[in-house]
mmCIF file of C-alpha atoms in Angstrom:
data_model
loop_
_atom_site.group_PDB
_atom_site.id
_atom_site.type_symbol
_atom_site.label_atom_id
_atom_site.label_comp_id
_atom_site.label_asym_id
_atom_site.label_seq_id
_atom_site.Cartn_x
_atom_site.Cartn_y
_atom_site.Cartn_z
ATOM 1 C CA MET A 1 -48.018 177.670 146.234
ATOM 2 C CA LEU A 2 -45.240 176.431 147.690
ATOM 3 C CA TYR A 3 -44.785 179.952 150.515
ATOM 4 C CA THR A 4 -48.913 178.910 151.251
ATOM 5 C CA ASP A 5 -47.599 175.133 151.454
ATOM 6 C CA ILE A 6 -45.392 175.170 154.697
ATOM 7 C CA CYS A 7 -47.470 178.451 155.814
ATOM 8 C CA LEU A 8 -50.233 175.709 156.297
ATOM 9 C CA GLY A 9 -47.285 172.866 157.422
ATOM 10 C CA ILE A 10 -46.516 175.446 160.100
ATOM 11 C CA PHE A 11 -50.099 176.655 161.593
ATOM 12 C CA VAL A 12 -50.604 172.311 161.507
ATOM 13 C CA VAL A 13 -47.555 171.824 163.495
ATOM 14 C CA ILE A 14 -48.348 174.962 166.682
ATOM 15 C CA GLY A 15 -51.055 172.847 167.280
ATOM 16 C CA SER A 16 -48.212 170.190 168.495
ATOM 17 C CA SER A 17 -44.896 170.571 170.809
ATOM 18 C CA ILE A 18 -42.074 173.105 171.009
ATOM 19 C CA SER A 19 -39.380 170.930 170.772
ATOM 20 C CA THR A 20 -42.366 169.112 167.773
ATOM 21 C CA THR A 21 -42.624 171.928 166.384
ATOM 22 C CA LYS A 22 -38.922 173.493 167.531
ATOM 23 C CA ASP A 23 -38.075 171.063 165.308
ATOM 24 C CA SER A 24 -41.057 171.698 162.012
ATOM 25 C CA LEU A 25 -38.923 174.770 161.891
ATOM 26 C CA LEU A 26 -35.167 174.061 161.688
ATOM 27 C CA ASN A 27 -36.796 171.517 158.986
ATOM 28 C CA ILE A 28 -38.015 174.438 157.007
ATOM 29 C CA ILE A 29 -35.805 176.464 156.862
ATOM 30 C CA GLY A 30 -33.350 173.771 155.528
ATOM 31 C CA SER A 31 -35.118 173.775 152.303
ATOM 32 C CA PRO A 32 -35.276 176.575 149.674
ATOM 33 C CA VAL A 33 -38.483 178.145 151.510
ATOM 34 C CA GLU A 34 -38.736 182.634 151.009
ATOM 35 C CA PHE A 35 -36.814 185.132 152.205
ATOM 36 C CA SER A 36 -39.745 186.140 154.403
ATOM 37 C CA LEU A 37 -40.653 183.889 155.684
ATOM 38 C CA GLN A 38 -37.048 182.475 156.254
ATOM 39 C CA ILE A 39 -36.991 185.836 158.565
ATOM 40 C CA GLU A 40 -39.998 185.048 160.366
ATOM 41 C CA ILE A 41 -38.931 180.793 161.367
ATOM 42 C CA TYR A 42 -35.738 182.976 162.670
ATOM 43 C CA ARG A 43 -37.640 184.803 164.266
ATOM 44 C CA GLY A 44 -39.665 181.800 165.970
ATOM 45 C CA LEU A 45 -36.706 180.256 166.734
ATOM 46 C CA ALA A 46 -34.810 182.389 168.498
ATOM 47 C CA ASP A 47 -38.066 182.689 171.021
ATOM 48 C CA PHE A 48 -38.184 179.305 171.455
ATOM 49 C CA TYR A 49 -34.709 180.077 172.544
ATOM 50 C CA PHE A 50 -35.734 182.365 174.949
ATOM 51 C CA GLU A 51 -32.427 183.778 176.786
ATOM 52 C CA LYS A 52 -30.929 180.784 176.604
ATOM 53 C CA PRO A 53 -27.243 181.043 173.782
ATOM 54 C CA GLU A 54 -28.832 180.080 170.255
ATOM 55 C CA GLU A 55 -31.014 183.183 170.939
ATOM 56 C CA VAL A 56 -28.828 185.103 169.524
ATOM 57 C CA ASP A 57 -27.470 182.854 167.250
ATOM 58 C CA TYR A 58 -31.456 183.129 165.182
ATOM 59 C CA LEU A 59 -31.609 187.094 165.778
ATOM 60 C CA ASN A 60 -28.275 187.417 164.195
ATOM 61 C CA LYS A 61 -29.565 185.422 160.896
ATOM 62 C CA MET A 62 -32.954 186.740 161.567
ATOM 63 C CA TYR A 63 -31.126 190.515 161.479
ATOM 64 C CA PHE A 64 -28.451 189.237 158.099
ATOM 65 C CA THR A 65 -31.790 188.006 156.573
ATOM 66 C CA ALA A 66 -33.293 191.163 156.679
ATOM 67 C CA LYS A 67 -30.630 192.957 155.406
ATOM 68 C CA ALA A 68 -30.451 190.945 152.316
ATOM 69 C CA VAL A 69 -33.759 191.735 151.335
ATOM 70 C CA ASN A 70 -33.147 195.624 152.710
ATOM 71 C CA ASP A 71 -37.011 194.497 154.886
ATOM 72 C CA LYS A 72 -35.462 197.660 157.412
ATOM 73 C CA THR A 73 -38.690 196.411 160.010
ATOM 74 C CA HIS A 74 -36.973 192.946 160.778
ATOM 75 C CA MET A 75 -33.522 194.817 161.020
ATOM 76 C CA PHE A 76 -34.488 196.955 162.939
ATOM 77 C CA GLU A 77 -36.952 194.402 165.412
ATOM 78 C CA ALA A 78 -33.736 191.686 165.433
ATOM 79 C CA LEU A 79 -30.691 193.968 166.140
ATOM 80 C CA SER A 80 -33.541 195.925 169.116
ATOM 81 C CA ASP A 81 -33.575 191.894 170.484
ATOM 82 C CA LEU A 82 -29.865 191.302 170.116
ATOM 83 C CA VAL A 83 -28.974 194.986 171.864
ATOM 84 C CA PHE A 84 -31.697 194.436 175.400
ATOM 85 C CA SER A 85 -30.089 190.194 175.601
ATOM 86 C CA TYR A 86 -26.975 192.205 175.625
ATOM 87 C CA ILE A 87 -28.459 195.093 178.304
ATOM 88 C CA LYS A 88 -29.091 192.062 180.417
ATOM 89 C CA VAL A 89 -26.174 190.586 180.905
ATOM 90 C CA TYR A 90 -24.405 193.419 181.256
ATOM 91 C CA HIS A 91 -22.436 192.899 178.204
ATOM 92 C CA ALA A 92 -21.984 196.759 177.289
ATOM 93 C CA ASP A 93 -19.401 195.668 174.643
ATOM 94 C CA SER A 94 -21.943 193.942 172.303
ATOM 95 C CA VAL A 95 -24.365 196.462 173.828
ATOM 96 C CA TRP A 96 -22.380 198.929 171.554
ATOM 97 C CA TYR A 97 -21.805 197.101 168.201
ATOM 98 C CA TYR A 98 -25.417 196.467 168.167
ATOM 99 C CA MET A 99 -26.368 199.441 168.659
ATOM 100 C CA SER A 100 -23.795 200.888 165.559
ATOM 101 C CA LEU A 101 -25.732 198.608 163.842
ATOM 102 C CA LEU A 102 -28.752 199.552 164.725
ATOM 103 C CA LYS A 103 -28.179 202.621 163.588
ATOM 104 C CA ASP A 104 -27.314 202.157 160.311
ATOM 105 C CA VAL A 105 -29.896 200.575 159.436
ATOM 106 C CA GLY A 106 -32.082 203.187 158.362
ATOM 107 C CA THR A 107 -32.148 207.771 158.446
ATOM 108 C CA LEU A 108 -32.228 209.675 161.967
ATOM 109 C CA GLU A 109 -36.042 209.712 161.778
ATOM 110 C CA GLU A 110 -36.442 205.596 161.293
ATOM 111 C CA SER A 111 -34.100 204.755 163.839
ATOM 112 C CA HIS A 112 -34.771 206.991 167.073
ATOM 113 C CA PRO A 113 -37.684 204.797 168.591
ATOM 114 C CA TYR A 114 -35.591 202.141 168.538
ATOM 115 C CA LEU A 115 -33.031 203.335 169.305
ATOM 116 C CA PHE A 116 -33.247 205.981 172.342
ATOM 117 C CA PHE A 117 -35.679 203.259 174.209
ATOM 118 C CA LEU A 118 -32.867 200.947 173.942
ATOM 119 C CA ARG A 119 -30.630 204.104 175.485
ATOM 120 C CA MET A 120 -33.164 204.399 178.286
ATOM 121 C CA ARG A 121 -33.482 200.238 179.138
ATOM 122 C CA LEU A 122 -29.249 200.478 179.278
ATOM 123 C CA PHE A 123 -29.432 204.024 181.678
ATOM 124 C CA ALA A 124 -31.375 201.786 183.987
ATOM 125 C CA GLY A 125 -29.793 198.488 183.577
ATOM 126 C CA ARG A 126 -26.357 200.757 184.273
ATOM 127 C CA VAL A 127 -27.486 201.913 187.930
ATOM 128 C CA ARG A 128 -29.294 198.839 189.119
ATOM 129 C CA ASN A 129 -26.016 197.257 187.912
ATOM 130 C CA ASN A 130 -24.699 200.299 190.475
ATOM 131 C CA GLU A 131 -22.897 201.869 187.515
ATOM 132 C CA VAL A 132 -24.260 205.382 188.388
ATOM 133 C CA GLU A 133 -21.404 207.383 187.332
ATOM 134 C CA THR A 134 -21.047 205.399 184.539
ATOM 135 C CA ALA A 135 -24.283 205.458 182.911
ATOM 136 C CA ILE A 136 -24.154 209.334 183.539
ATOM 137 C CA THR A 137 -20.581 209.801 181.562
ATOM 138 C CA GLU A 138 -21.659 208.149 178.875
ATOM 139 C CA GLU A 139 -24.544 210.108 178.375
ATOM 140 C CA LEU A 140 -23.454 213.082 179.009
ATOM 141 C CA ALA A 141 -20.598 211.378 175.609
ATOM 142 C CA PHE A 142 -23.783 210.655 173.480
ATOM 143 C CA MET A 143 -25.289 213.635 174.232
ATOM 144 C CA GLY A 144 -23.119 215.631 173.322
ATOM 145 C CA LYS A 145 -21.318 213.751 170.450
ATOM 146 C CA GLU A 146 -24.172 212.909 168.065
ATOM 147 C CA ASN A 147 -24.797 217.174 169.149
ATOM 148 C CA ILE A 148 -28.554 215.426 169.787
ATOM 149 C CA GLY A 149 -31.487 217.996 170.763
ATOM 150 C CA GLY A 150 -33.575 219.477 169.347
ATOM 151 C CA ASN A 151 -38.468 218.667 169.970
ATOM 152 C CA ASP A 152 -38.150 214.698 169.235
ATOM 153 C CA ILE A 153 -40.172 213.558 170.968
ATOM 154 C CA TYR A 154 -38.173 209.512 171.346
ATOM 155 C CA ILE A 155 -35.260 212.263 172.712
ATOM 156 C CA GLN A 156 -37.138 213.931 175.255
ATOM 157 C CA MET A 157 -38.462 211.676 176.615
ATOM 158 C CA GLU A 158 -35.441 209.673 176.817
ATOM 159 C CA GLN A 159 -33.715 213.167 178.871
ATOM 160 C CA THR A 160 -36.538 212.647 181.720
ATOM 161 C CA PHE A 161 -36.449 209.283 181.670
ATOM 162 C CA ILE A 162 -33.013 209.492 182.082
ATOM 163 C CA THR A 163 -32.742 212.360 184.596
ATOM 164 C CA GLY A 164 -35.442 211.142 186.916
ATOM 165 C CA TYR A 165 -34.976 208.082 187.322
ATOM 166 C CA ALA A 166 -30.554 209.273 187.666
ATOM 167 C CA LEU A 167 -32.502 210.584 190.425
ATOM 168 C CA CYS A 168 -34.066 208.277 192.017
ATOM 169 C CA SER A 169 -30.628 206.560 192.462
ATOM 170 C CA GLU A 170 -29.584 209.298 194.924
ATOM 171 C CA GLY A 171 -32.788 208.940 196.724
ATOM 172 C CA LYS A 172 -34.189 211.727 195.130
ATOM 173 C CA TYR A 173 -37.464 211.543 194.328
ATOM 174 C CA GLU A 174 -39.118 214.750 194.379
ATOM 175 C CA GLU A 175 -36.744 216.008 192.716
ATOM 176 C CA ALA A 176 -37.892 213.177 189.961
ATOM 177 C CA ASP A 177 -41.607 212.855 189.859
ATOM 178 C CA PRO A 178 -42.540 215.951 187.405
ATOM 179 C CA TYR A 179 -38.775 213.920 185.142
ATOM 180 C CA LEU A 180 -40.755 211.289 184.754
ATOM 181 C CA GLU A 181 -44.192 212.451 184.824
ATOM 182 C CA THR A 182 -43.444 214.429 181.575
ATOM 183 C CA ALA A 183 -41.987 210.845 180.496
ATOM 184 C CA TYR A 184 -44.979 209.177 180.834
ATOM 185 C CA LYS A 185 -46.948 212.008 179.452
ATOM 186 C CA LEU A 186 -44.266 211.880 176.344
ATOM 187 C CA ALA A 187 -45.012 208.423 175.683
ATOM 188 C CA CYS A 188 -48.779 207.824 175.643
ATOM 189 C CA GLN A 189 -48.578 211.094 173.398
ATOM 190 C CA LEU A 190 -47.534 208.290 171.032
ATOM 191 C CA PRO A 191 -50.084 206.593 168.514
ATOM 192 C CA TYR A 192 -51.243 202.954 170.844
ATOM 193 C CA GLU A 193 -48.964 200.550 169.237
ATOM 194 C CA GLU A 194 -45.386 202.512 169.005
ATOM 195 C CA GLY A 195 -45.578 203.883 172.141
ATOM 196 C CA PHE A 196 -46.853 200.953 173.639
ATOM 197 C CA LYS A 197 -42.903 199.451 174.940
ATOM 198 C CA PHE A 198 -42.891 203.615 176.466
ATOM 199 C CA ARG A 199 -45.367 203.465 178.536
ATOM 200 C CA ILE A 200 -44.507 200.440 180.144
ATOM 201 C CA CYS A 201 -40.489 201.434 180.444
ATOM 202 C CA THR A 202 -41.802 205.183 181.981
ATOM 203 C CA VAL A 203 -44.869 204.542 184.142
ATOM 204 C CA TRP A 204 -43.687 201.478 186.663
ATOM 205 C CA ASN A 205 -41.008 204.793 187.656
ATOM 206 C CA PHE A 206 -43.369 207.436 187.719
ATOM 207 C CA LEU A 207 -45.809 204.982 189.987
ATOM 208 C CA SER A 208 -43.177 203.944 192.316
ATOM 209 C CA THR A 209 -42.264 207.898 192.491
ATOM 210 C CA LEU A 210 -45.133 208.468 193.936
ATOM 211 C CA ASN A 211 -45.561 206.641 195.942
ATOM 212 C CA PHE A 212 -42.491 207.254 198.017
ATOM 213 C CA ILE A 213 -43.251 211.140 198.056
ATOM 214 C CA ASP A 214 -47.235 209.610 199.389
ATOM 215 C CA LYS A 215 -49.166 210.774 196.553
ATOM 216 C CA GLY A 216 -50.960 208.126 196.834
ATOM 217 C CA ASP A 217 -54.155 209.182 195.839
ATOM 218 C CA LEU A 218 -52.605 210.011 192.345
ATOM 219 C CA TYR A 219 -50.575 206.199 192.098
ATOM 220 C CA ILE A 220 -54.864 205.679 191.834
ATOM 221 C CA GLU A 221 -55.429 208.168 189.502
ATOM 222 C CA TYR A 222 -52.929 206.563 187.352
ATOM 223 C CA VAL A 223 -53.766 203.082 187.700
ATOM 224 C CA GLU A 224 -56.759 203.287 186.778
ATOM 225 C CA LYS A 225 -56.669 204.849 183.477
#
């Protein structure tokens, strides 16, 4: 009954101002509540503080609360957001720290959808920060250390995306095109919700390359899909 009452209270405050909602969530989290509700509240507070220092604090609390009840889904979610928040500010040590935690949450099959998406974003961030050689060196070291290979679709997406992105950084758009197209087509093979972030990550780079190599008709075809 208490759980239901608290949930109803949250729905009521959603209609009020963000400040009021934030204060309400903070008040609730200070009361004895179930772990599942604590996790959702920390998720909401992290969203309120998006790209502010408090965001990291609440994502960490979300992770440790989820860990206490072995809630892998929310552990992966919190750690993924933590990694991405540090990718955006080029804080490499924190990126590697949270990536190492993410790898330990579950099996390889469970972690790959998160790990390889984040590696794609990390590589792109490195390149945008004019760290192409560092990005390539890190990727080669990762592939060698982890003995990465095989037919895993997430590995294939990451490798083709990174190869294409690296070629684009050198202005080799013709050479990059087939790699980026392959990465996008692999993303399209995933279930809709699971593959959404991969499609977003791959499609714009692929479409941008089509513009550079004067394949306007193909560009329009993909945009209309």
